[in-house]
mmCIF file of C-alpha atoms and ligand atoms in Angstrom:
data_model
loop_
_atom_site.group_PDB
_atom_site.id
_atom_site.type_symbol
_atom_site.label_atom_id
_atom_site.label_comp_id
_atom_site.label_asym_id
_atom_site.label_seq_id
_atom_site.Cartn_x
_atom_site.Cartn_y
_atom_site.Cartn_z
ATOM 1 C CA UNK A 15 23.321 5.844 3.413
ATOM 2 C CA UNK A 16 20.713 6.189 6.034
ATOM 3 C CA UNK A 17 16.998 5.766 5.329
ATOM 4 C CA UNK A 18 13.978 6.315 7.517
ATOM 5 C CA UNK A 19 10.854 4.298 6.776
ATOM 6 C CA UNK A 20 7.651 5.146 8.383
ATOM 7 C CA UNK A 21 5.218 2.214 8.543
ATOM 8 C CA UNK A 22 8.336 -0.026 8.181
ATOM 9 C CA UNK A 23 6.764 -2.751 10.200
ATOM 10 C CA UNK A 24 3.894 -3.002 7.829
ATOM 11 C CA UNK A 25 3.367 -5.133 4.743
ATOM 12 C CA UNK A 26 4.994 -3.053 2.011
ATOM 13 C CA UNK A 27 7.296 -1.188 4.529
ATOM 14 C CA UNK A 28 8.941 -4.387 5.726
ATOM 15 C CA UNK A 29 9.647 -5.411 2.171
ATOM 16 C CA UNK A 30 11.246 -1.999 1.646
ATOM 17 C CA UNK A 31 13.245 -2.280 4.698
ATOM 18 C CA UNK A 32 14.459 -5.666 3.586
ATOM 19 C CA UNK A 33 15.458 -4.222 0.166
ATOM 20 C CA UNK A 34 17.242 -1.305 1.880
ATOM 21 C CA UNK A 35 19.242 -3.606 4.032
ATOM 22 C CA UNK A 36 20.346 -5.406 0.909
ATOM 23 C CA UNK A 37 21.635 -2.203 -0.373
ATOM 24 C CA UNK A 38 23.691 -1.697 2.909
ATOM 25 C CA UNK A 39 21.508 1.199 4.123
ATOM 26 C CA UNK A 40 21.140 1.952 7.804
ATOM 27 C CA UNK A 41 17.488 1.974 8.384
ATOM 28 C CA UNK A 42 15.362 3.652 11.006
ATOM 29 C CA UNK A 43 11.782 2.334 11.177
ATOM 30 C CA UNK A 44 8.996 4.436 12.719
ATOM 31 C CA UNK A 45 5.693 2.552 13.256
ATOM 32 C CA UNK A 46 3.037 2.710 15.955
ATOM 33 C CA UNK A 47 2.270 -0.967 15.341
ATOM 34 C CA UNK A 48 -1.484 -0.227 14.913
ATOM 35 C CA UNK A 49 -1.622 -2.512 11.898
ATOM 36 C CA UNK A 50 2.105 -3.318 11.418
ATOM 37 C CA UNK A 51 3.826 -6.136 13.253
ATOM 38 C CA UNK A 52 7.120 -6.124 14.964
ATOM 39 C CA UNK A 53 7.483 -9.738 13.886
ATOM 40 C CA UNK A 54 7.658 -8.570 10.330
ATOM 41 C CA UNK A 55 10.915 -6.795 11.114
ATOM 42 C CA UNK A 56 12.273 -9.813 13.111
ATOM 43 C CA UNK A 57 11.633 -11.901 10.012
ATOM 44 C CA UNK A 58 13.958 -9.799 7.825
ATOM 45 C CA UNK A 59 16.591 -8.596 10.187
ATOM 46 C CA UNK A 60 18.430 -11.760 10.251
ATOM 47 C CA UNK A 61 21.871 -11.326 11.673
ATOM 48 C CA UNK A 62 21.992 -7.662 10.607
ATOM 49 C CA UNK A 63 21.634 -5.070 13.211
ATOM 50 C CA UNK A 64 21.453 -1.925 11.104
ATOM 51 C CA UNK A 65 17.747 -1.653 11.532
ATOM 52 C CA UNK A 66 16.547 0.573 14.405
ATOM 53 C CA UNK A 67 12.951 0.319 15.448
ATOM 54 C CA UNK A 68 11.135 3.194 16.977
ATOM 55 C CA UNK A 69 7.526 2.697 18.172
ATOM 56 C CA UNK A 70 5.873 6.062 17.552
ATOM 57 C CA UNK A 71 2.735 7.537 15.893
ATOM 58 C CA UNK A 72 3.707 9.900 13.089
ATOM 59 C CA UNK A 73 0.700 11.956 13.767
ATOM 60 C CA UNK A 74 1.401 12.689 17.346
ATOM 61 C CA UNK A 75 4.682 11.424 18.571
ATOM 62 C CA UNK A 76 8.032 13.308 18.876
ATOM 63 C CA UNK A 77 9.491 12.009 15.666
ATOM 64 C CA UNK A 78 11.615 14.831 14.273
ATOM 65 C CA UNK A 79 14.678 13.919 16.227
ATOM 66 C CA UNK A 80 14.952 10.538 14.385
ATOM 67 C CA UNK A 81 15.515 12.385 11.098
ATOM 68 C CA UNK A 82 19.013 13.738 11.972
ATOM 69 C CA UNK A 83 21.325 12.658 9.259
ATOM 70 C CA UNK A 84 18.744 10.819 7.132
ATOM 71 C CA UNK A 85 19.343 10.760 3.460
ATOM 72 C CA UNK A 86 16.013 9.253 2.269
ATOM 73 C CA UNK A 87 12.480 9.305 3.874
ATOM 74 C CA UNK A 88 10.001 6.741 2.770
ATOM 75 C CA UNK A 89 6.575 7.563 4.129
ATOM 76 C CA UNK A 90 4.413 4.535 4.213
ATOM 77 C CA UNK A 91 2.730 4.921 7.563
ATOM 78 C CA UNK A 92 -1.051 5.184 7.005
ATOM 79 C CA UNK A 93 -4.454 3.719 7.756
ATOM 80 C CA UNK A 94 -5.723 1.629 4.800
ATOM 81 C CA UNK A 95 -9.095 0.074 3.829
ATOM 82 C CA UNK A 96 -12.300 1.507 2.720
ATOM 83 C CA UNK A 97 -15.017 0.520 5.308
ATOM 84 C CA UNK A 98 -13.164 1.956 8.510
ATOM 85 C CA UNK A 99 -12.372 5.124 6.576
ATOM 86 C CA UNK A 100 -16.063 5.669 6.208
ATOM 87 C CA UNK A 101 -16.746 4.839 9.822
ATOM 88 C CA UNK A 102 -13.886 6.874 11.271
ATOM 89 C CA UNK A 103 -12.976 9.637 8.871
ATOM 90 C CA UNK A 104 -11.350 11.726 11.642
ATOM 91 C CA UNK A 105 -8.936 8.989 12.427
ATOM 92 C CA UNK A 106 -8.165 8.567 8.749
ATOM 93 C CA UNK A 107 -7.574 12.266 8.446
ATOM 94 C CA UNK A 108 -5.282 12.390 11.457
ATOM 95 C CA UNK A 109 -3.171 9.343 10.352
ATOM 96 C CA UNK A 110 -3.058 10.025 6.716
ATOM 97 C CA UNK A 111 -3.148 13.809 6.362
ATOM 98 C CA UNK A 112 -1.736 15.118 9.673
ATOM 99 C CA UNK A 113 0.696 12.277 9.771
ATOM 100 C CA UNK A 114 2.030 13.168 6.357
ATOM 101 C CA UNK A 115 2.265 16.813 7.124
ATOM 102 C CA UNK A 116 4.366 16.067 10.261
ATOM 103 C CA UNK A 117 6.678 13.648 8.458
ATOM 104 C CA UNK A 118 7.131 16.199 5.710
ATOM 105 C CA UNK A 119 7.952 18.896 8.182
ATOM 106 C CA UNK A 120 10.527 16.708 9.912
ATOM 107 C CA UNK A 121 12.150 15.802 6.621
ATOM 108 C CA UNK A 122 12.207 19.471 5.511
ATOM 109 C CA UNK A 123 13.828 20.749 8.735
ATOM 110 C CA UNK A 124 16.432 17.982 8.509
ATOM 111 C CA UNK A 125 17.066 18.709 4.756
ATOM 112 C CA UNK A 126 16.813 15.116 3.619
ATOM 113 C CA UNK A 127 17.892 14.325 0.107
ATOM 114 C CA UNK A 128 14.614 12.748 -1.032
ATOM 115 C CA UNK A 129 11.081 12.117 0.313
ATOM 116 C CA UNK A 130 8.956 9.355 -1.096
ATOM 117 C CA UNK A 131 5.272 9.254 -0.563
ATOM 118 C CA UNK A 132 2.878 6.322 -0.882
ATOM 119 C CA UNK A 133 -0.220 7.380 -2.761
ATOM 120 C CA UNK A 134 -2.919 5.241 -3.820
ATOM 121 C CA UNK A 135 -4.463 4.358 -7.339
ATOM 122 C CA UNK A 136 -7.744 4.658 -5.577
ATOM 123 C CA UNK A 137 -7.532 8.344 -6.509
ATOM 124 C CA UNK A 138 -8.732 7.246 -9.931
ATOM 125 C CA UNK A 139 -12.042 5.903 -8.738
ATOM 126 C CA UNK A 140 -13.893 4.400 -11.589
ATOM 127 C CA UNK A 141 -11.583 5.439 -14.317
ATOM 128 C CA UNK A 142 -12.760 6.153 -17.909
ATOM 129 C CA UNK A 143 -9.258 5.803 -19.318
ATOM 130 C CA UNK A 144 -7.498 2.260 -19.275
ATOM 131 C CA UNK A 145 -4.617 1.771 -18.845
ATOM 132 C CA UNK A 146 -4.838 4.804 -16.499
ATOM 133 C CA UNK A 147 -2.087 7.375 -16.774
ATOM 134 C CA UNK A 148 -1.012 9.693 -13.977
ATOM 135 C CA UNK A 149 -2.910 12.516 -15.828
ATOM 136 C CA UNK A 150 -6.176 10.926 -15.454
ATOM 137 C CA UNK A 151 -9.012 12.698 -13.744
ATOM 138 C CA UNK A 152 -9.104 12.397 -9.972
ATOM 139 C CA UNK A 153 -12.204 10.817 -8.664
ATOM 140 C CA UNK A 154 -12.476 10.235 -4.980
ATOM 141 C CA UNK A 155 -14.943 7.655 -3.896
ATOM 142 C CA UNK A 156 -14.369 7.327 -0.149
ATOM 143 C CA UNK A 157 -12.411 8.906 2.774
ATOM 144 C CA UNK A 158 -9.486 6.496 2.315
ATOM 145 C CA UNK A 159 -8.912 7.795 -1.245
ATOM 146 C CA UNK A 160 -9.597 11.267 -0.265
ATOM 147 C CA UNK A 161 -6.973 11.414 2.670
ATOM 148 C CA UNK A 162 -4.315 9.715 0.604
ATOM 149 C CA UNK A 163 -4.849 12.171 -2.127
ATOM 150 C CA UNK A 164 -4.847 15.189 0.136
ATOM 151 C CA UNK A 165 -1.494 13.717 1.542
ATOM 152 C CA UNK A 166 -0.144 13.609 -1.901
ATOM 153 C CA UNK A 167 -1.143 17.319 -2.471
ATOM 154 C CA UNK A 168 0.820 18.232 0.603
ATOM 155 C CA UNK A 169 3.912 16.310 -0.489
ATOM 156 C CA UNK A 170 3.818 18.017 -3.940
ATOM 157 C CA UNK A 171 3.288 21.414 -2.176
ATOM 158 C CA UNK A 172 6.198 20.937 0.109
ATOM 159 C CA UNK A 173 8.271 20.110 -3.041
ATOM 160 C CA UNK A 174 7.190 23.338 -4.698
ATOM 161 C CA UNK A 175 7.231 25.740 -1.757
ATOM 162 C CA UNK A 176 10.172 24.420 0.394
ATOM 163 C CA UNK A 177 12.134 22.726 -2.467
ATOM 164 C CA UNK A 178 12.069 19.440 -0.659
ATOM 165 C CA UNK A 179 12.833 16.898 -3.317
ATOM 166 C CA UNK A 180 9.694 14.721 -3.422
ATOM 167 C CA UNK A 181 8.128 11.807 -5.471
ATOM 168 C CA UNK A 182 4.816 10.340 -5.003
ATOM 169 C CA UNK A 183 4.128 6.718 -6.038
ATOM 170 C CA UNK A 184 0.457 5.657 -6.775
ATOM 171 C CA UNK A 185 0.430 2.042 -5.871
ATOM 172 C CA UNK A 186 -1.868 -0.447 -7.613
ATOM 173 C CA UNK A 187 -3.173 -3.449 -5.573
ATOM 174 C CA UNK A 188 0.007 -4.584 -4.002
ATOM 175 C CA UNK A 189 0.212 -8.184 -2.907
ATOM 176 C CA UNK A 190 2.768 -10.687 -1.425
ATOM 177 C CA UNK A 191 4.037 -12.164 1.700
ATOM 178 C CA UNK A 192 3.188 -10.374 4.862
ATOM 179 C CA UNK A 193 0.129 -8.699 3.411
ATOM 180 C CA UNK A 194 -2.490 -7.769 6.043
ATOM 181 C CA UNK A 195 -3.319 -10.702 8.286
ATOM 182 C CA UNK A 196 -5.099 -8.847 11.021
ATOM 183 C CA UNK A 197 -7.686 -6.183 11.821
ATOM 184 C CA UNK A 198 -10.391 -4.898 9.413
ATOM 185 C CA UNK A 199 -11.829 -6.345 6.328
ATOM 186 C CA UNK A 200 -9.700 -5.312 3.467
ATOM 187 C CA UNK A 201 -7.529 -6.318 0.607
ATOM 188 C CA UNK A 202 -8.598 -9.576 -1.130
ATOM 189 C CA UNK A 203 -5.466 -11.602 -0.650
ATOM 190 C CA UNK A 204 -5.572 -11.657 3.160
ATOM 191 C CA UNK A 205 -9.332 -12.602 3.038
ATOM 192 C CA UNK A 206 -8.833 -15.351 0.490
ATOM 193 C CA UNK A 207 -5.672 -16.874 2.095
ATOM 194 C CA UNK A 208 -7.286 -17.097 5.495
ATOM 195 C CA UNK A 209 -10.306 -18.660 3.683
ATOM 196 C CA UNK A 210 -8.067 -21.253 1.996
ATOM 197 C CA UNK A 211 -6.395 -22.254 5.154
ATOM 198 C CA UNK A 212 -9.762 -22.912 6.754
ATOM 199 C CA UNK A 213 -11.123 -24.820 3.681
ATOM 200 C CA UNK A 214 -13.922 -22.220 3.443
ATOM 201 C CA UNK A 215 -15.174 -20.934 0.029
ATOM 202 C CA UNK A 216 -13.646 -17.719 -1.349
ATOM 203 C CA UNK A 217 -16.044 -14.849 -1.050
ATOM 204 C CA UNK A 218 -15.982 -13.507 -4.653
ATOM 205 C CA UNK A 219 -17.467 -10.103 -5.126
ATOM 206 C CA UNK A 220 -19.995 -9.839 -8.049
ATOM 207 C CA UNK A 221 -19.305 -12.319 -10.704
ATOM 208 C CA UNK A 222 -15.499 -12.242 -10.218
ATOM 209 C CA UNK A 223 -14.813 -10.935 -13.800
ATOM 210 C CA UNK A 224 -13.662 -7.665 -12.404
ATOM 211 C CA UNK A 225 -9.989 -7.265 -12.831
ATOM 212 C CA UNK A 226 -7.130 -5.675 -10.759
ATOM 213 C CA UNK A 227 -3.613 -4.630 -11.662
ATOM 214 C CA UNK A 228 -2.030 -6.806 -8.998
ATOM 215 C CA UNK A 229 1.549 -5.725 -8.310
ATOM 216 C CA UNK A 230 4.032 -7.905 -6.424
ATOM 217 C CA UNK A 231 5.538 -6.306 -3.265
ATOM 218 C CA UNK A 232 9.116 -6.785 -4.100
ATOM 219 C CA UNK A 233 8.739 -5.008 -7.388
ATOM 220 C CA UNK A 234 7.028 -2.202 -5.462
ATOM 221 C CA UNK A 235 10.051 -2.028 -2.993
ATOM 222 C CA UNK A 236 12.358 -1.630 -6.001
ATOM 223 C CA UNK A 237 10.175 1.227 -7.289
ATOM 224 C CA UNK A 238 10.601 3.132 -4.002
ATOM 225 C CA UNK A 239 14.285 2.716 -4.269
ATOM 226 C CA UNK A 240 14.503 3.804 -7.898
ATOM 227 C CA UNK A 241 12.345 6.866 -7.075
ATOM 228 C CA UNK A 242 14.767 7.773 -4.206
ATOM 229 C CA UNK A 243 18.030 7.296 -6.347
ATOM 230 C CA UNK A 244 16.704 9.177 -9.266
ATOM 231 C CA UNK A 245 17.143 12.912 -9.987
ATOM 232 C CA UNK A 246 13.296 13.266 -10.235
ATOM 233 C CA UNK A 247 11.441 15.611 -8.053
ATOM 234 C CA UNK A 248 7.923 16.873 -7.935
ATOM 235 C CA UNK A 249 6.801 13.906 -9.865
ATOM 236 C CA UNK A 250 3.916 11.390 -9.589
ATOM 237 C CA UNK A 251 4.390 7.741 -10.864
ATOM 238 C CA UNK A 252 2.035 4.890 -11.063
ATOM 239 C CA UNK A 253 3.363 1.619 -9.748
ATOM 240 C CA UNK A 254 1.683 -1.267 -11.330
ATOM 241 C CA UNK A 255 2.215 -4.423 -13.112
ATOM 242 C CA UNK A 256 0.672 -3.028 -16.276
ATOM 243 C CA UNK A 257 -1.446 -6.077 -16.518
ATOM 244 C CA UNK A 258 -4.827 -6.841 -15.013
ATOM 245 C CA UNK A 259 -6.181 -10.223 -13.695
ATOM 246 C CA UNK A 260 -9.773 -11.185 -12.727
ATOM 247 C CA UNK A 261 -10.819 -12.402 -9.325
ATOM 248 C CA UNK A 262 -11.839 -15.674 -11.028
ATOM 249 C CA UNK A 263 -8.384 -16.085 -12.213
ATOM 250 C CA UNK A 264 -6.957 -15.544 -8.785
ATOM 251 C CA UNK A 265 -9.488 -18.168 -7.438
ATOM 252 C CA UNK A 266 -8.324 -20.514 -10.094
ATOM 253 C CA UNK A 267 -4.629 -20.069 -9.151
ATOM 254 C CA UNK A 268 -5.493 -20.406 -5.308
ATOM 255 C CA UNK A 269 -7.708 -23.453 -5.850
ATOM 256 C CA UNK A 270 -10.940 -23.908 -3.955
ATOM 257 C CA UNK A 271 -14.589 -23.428 -3.783
ATOM 258 C CA UNK A 272 -16.287 -20.059 -4.132
ATOM 259 C CA UNK A 273 -19.390 -18.177 -3.034
ATOM 260 C CA UNK A 274 -20.724 -15.054 -4.719
ATOM 261 C CA UNK A 275 -21.303 -11.944 -2.718
ATOM 262 C CA UNK A 276 -22.870 -8.625 -3.806
ATOM 263 C CA UNK A 277 -20.951 -6.094 -6.015
ATOM 264 C CA UNK A 278 -20.079 -2.967 -4.086
ATOM 265 C CA UNK A 279 -20.628 0.584 -5.073
ATOM 266 C CA UNK A 280 -17.521 2.620 -5.995
ATOM 267 C CA UNK A 281 -15.398 -0.339 -6.908
ATOM 268 C CA UNK A 282 -14.030 -0.324 -10.486
ATOM 269 C CA UNK A 283 -14.632 -3.257 -12.805
ATOM 270 C CA UNK A 284 -10.911 -2.843 -13.962
ATOM 271 C CA UNK A 285 -7.841 -1.279 -12.655
ATOM 272 C CA UNK A 286 -4.886 -1.044 -14.971
ATOM 273 C CA UNK A 287 -1.903 1.223 -14.527
ATOM 274 C CA UNK A 288 -0.269 2.983 -17.559
ATOM 275 C CA UNK A 289 3.311 2.414 -16.396
ATOM 276 C CA UNK A 290 5.011 4.072 -19.354
ATOM 277 C CA UNK A 291 6.024 7.106 -17.257
ATOM 278 C CA UNK A 292 7.914 5.086 -14.575
ATOM 279 C CA UNK A 293 9.490 2.916 -17.206
ATOM 280 C CA UNK A 294 10.759 6.041 -18.991
ATOM 281 C CA UNK A 295 11.918 8.140 -16.028
ATOM 282 C CA UNK A 296 13.049 5.558 -13.510
ATOM 283 C CA UNK A 297 13.865 2.660 -15.790
ATOM 284 C CA UNK A 298 11.773 0.500 -13.447
ATOM 285 C CA UNK A 299 9.931 -2.585 -14.625
ATOM 286 C CA UNK A 300 7.783 -5.152 -12.819
ATOM 287 C CA UNK A 301 9.705 -8.481 -12.713
ATOM 288 C CA UNK A 302 7.441 -11.031 -10.869
ATOM 289 C CA UNK A 303 4.560 -12.482 -12.892
ATOM 290 C CA UNK A 304 1.165 -12.957 -11.242
ATOM 291 C CA UNK A 305 1.482 -16.795 -11.421
ATOM 292 C CA UNK A 306 4.878 -16.624 -9.657
ATOM 293 C CA UNK A 307 3.662 -14.132 -7.078
ATOM 294 C CA UNK A 308 0.585 -16.311 -6.149
ATOM 295 C CA UNK A 309 2.681 -19.448 -5.957
ATOM 296 C CA UNK A 310 5.116 -17.743 -3.474
ATOM 297 C CA UNK A 311 2.121 -16.636 -1.373
ATOM 298 C CA UNK A 312 0.863 -20.159 -1.245
ATOM 299 C CA UNK A 313 4.314 -21.414 -0.135
ATOM 300 C CA UNK A 314 3.973 -18.838 2.805
ATOM 301 C CA UNK A 315 0.314 -19.284 3.433
ATOM 302 C CA UNK A 316 0.981 -20.211 7.319
ATOM 303 C CA UNK A 317 1.515 -16.433 7.866
ATOM 304 C CA UNK A 318 -2.284 -15.971 7.643
ATOM 305 C CA UNK A 319 -3.185 -18.748 10.193
ATOM 306 C CA UNK A 320 -4.132 -16.085 12.780
ATOM 307 C CA UNK A 321 -5.867 -13.887 10.242
ATOM 308 C CA UNK A 322 -9.535 -13.182 10.616
ATOM 309 C CA UNK A 323 -11.748 -15.578 8.642
ATOM 310 C CA UNK A 324 -14.343 -13.660 6.737
ATOM 311 C CA UNK A 325 -17.484 -15.342 5.565
ATOM 312 C CA UNK A 326 -20.386 -14.293 3.435
ATOM 313 C CA UNK A 327 -22.473 -13.332 6.615
ATOM 314 C CA UNK A 328 -19.694 -11.423 8.450
ATOM 315 C CA UNK A 329 -18.760 -9.590 5.172
ATOM 316 C CA UNK A 330 -22.388 -8.572 4.681
ATOM 317 C CA UNK A 331 -22.386 -7.219 8.263
ATOM 318 C CA UNK A 332 -19.027 -5.371 8.147
ATOM 319 C CA UNK A 333 -19.729 -3.773 4.691
ATOM 320 C CA UNK A 334 -23.148 -2.461 5.677
ATOM 321 C CA UNK A 335 -21.894 1.181 5.863
ATOM 322 C CA UNK A 336 -20.258 0.757 2.454
ATOM 323 C CA UNK A 337 -23.634 0.037 0.857
ATOM 324 C CA UNK A 338 -25.282 2.704 2.932
ATOM 325 C CA UNK A 339 -22.974 5.602 2.256
ATOM 326 C CA UNK A 340 -21.537 4.861 -1.163
ATOM 327 C CA UNK A 341 -24.585 3.218 -2.795
HETATM 328 N N1 UDP B 32 -12.866 -9.040 -3.525
HETATM 329 C C1 UDP B 32 -13.471 -10.193 -3.539
HETATM 330 N N2 UDP B 32 -13.852 -10.787 -2.384
HETATM 331 C C2 UDP B 32 -13.404 -10.258 -1.165
HETATM 332 C C3 UDP B 32 -12.743 -8.961 -1.215
HETATM 333 C C4 UDP B 32 -12.479 -8.370 -2.301
HETATM 334 O O1 UDP B 32 -13.818 -10.682 -4.533
HETATM 335 O O2 UDP B 32 -13.753 -10.805 -0.172
HETATM 336 C C5 UDP B 32 -12.516 -8.343 -4.833
HETATM 337 C C6 UDP B 32 -12.977 -6.990 -4.863
HETATM 338 O O3 UDP B 32 -14.377 -6.862 -5.355
HETATM 339 C C7 UDP B 32 -12.014 -6.311 -5.934
HETATM 340 C C8 UDP B 32 -10.726 -7.135 -5.707
HETATM 341 O O4 UDP B 32 -11.128 -8.334 -5.054
HETATM 342 O O5 UDP B 32 -12.438 -6.537 -7.174
HETATM 343 C C9 UDP B 32 -9.656 -6.461 -4.920
HETATM 344 O O6 UDP B 32 -10.272 -5.927 -3.819
HETATM 345 P P1 UDP B 32 -9.313 -5.173 -2.825
HETATM 346 O O7 UDP B 32 -10.237 -4.692 -1.627
HETATM 347 O O8 UDP B 32 -8.175 -6.011 -2.447
HETATM 348 O O9 UDP B 32 -8.791 -3.916 -3.663
HETATM 349 P P2 UDP B 32 -9.542 -2.705 -4.370
HETATM 350 O O10 UDP B 32 -10.886 -3.050 -4.638
HETATM 351 O O11 UDP B 32 -9.419 -1.566 -3.393
HETATM 352 O O12 UDP B 32 -8.824 -2.514 -5.670
#
């Protein structure tokens, strides 16, 4: 089998590539390395040479020719994080919407067997239903959430109009080895692990009682594969652990001092996936507990040695637009 993974040099993408290799897939990675790292692929290739890396931008590069003979397309190339999406909405539209349409077109014209899209649980905004099912109301709080949701609509539309077999996965707070270690202020794990390495206090937002459905990255990689192998098309699935953990619990597991920083507008107090649909249709279940996942991260903490070190002050500065526009 031949799979193409956009964003395959990134955090989740590199874990998916690793999983596909274990399934003896031939893999083509398309990544512009804007946030991904070539080193992520070096780490997982080992002595196998069935991974081909193409440095290209899905939104502008000549990518269609790489889709020849491809069975599955996994589309993970995207820009993440809230603050830069508020500051550079055009860039986000280009990467997340135009990029998705171009990958869809390449997949359609090459008659791939399945197209899997990476959607975001951020589409639920501040949900009134917990656990949150796929049918919950869409509440878009920022341009990142908007662009990922528009991308999902394109994907479902390509499924409907062109009969391209598609599945959209709405991921909940993915964490694990190789999570973001460079660039903008973003997901809590990269921030906290760099702080721990430098013996600085964890910057806990609000009172730390807010909770997230933290989902371990190798479980997520299995969900992509299950979605590709399944007969499902035109479906949306939540991918979450189905459990929710507070930031205070995370701090307890990581161990260290903390400082409290102001609560941000548009952030939910709780995120919790209703995963009954994916269990039923794909027979997928999360396998790694939060405690196991955090322990593995701590074993691999050196990866974040070069990661930016965020402090109370630098976070206040970088999130100014967040409070300004979403407040
Ligand atoms: N968070 C935190 N300190 C930080 C960054 C994030 O306490 O420096 C919290 C944040 O308020 C949220 C949780 O960690 O409750 C997850 O944040 P992340 O940005 O990773 O994901 P999202 O809020 O988009 O679910």
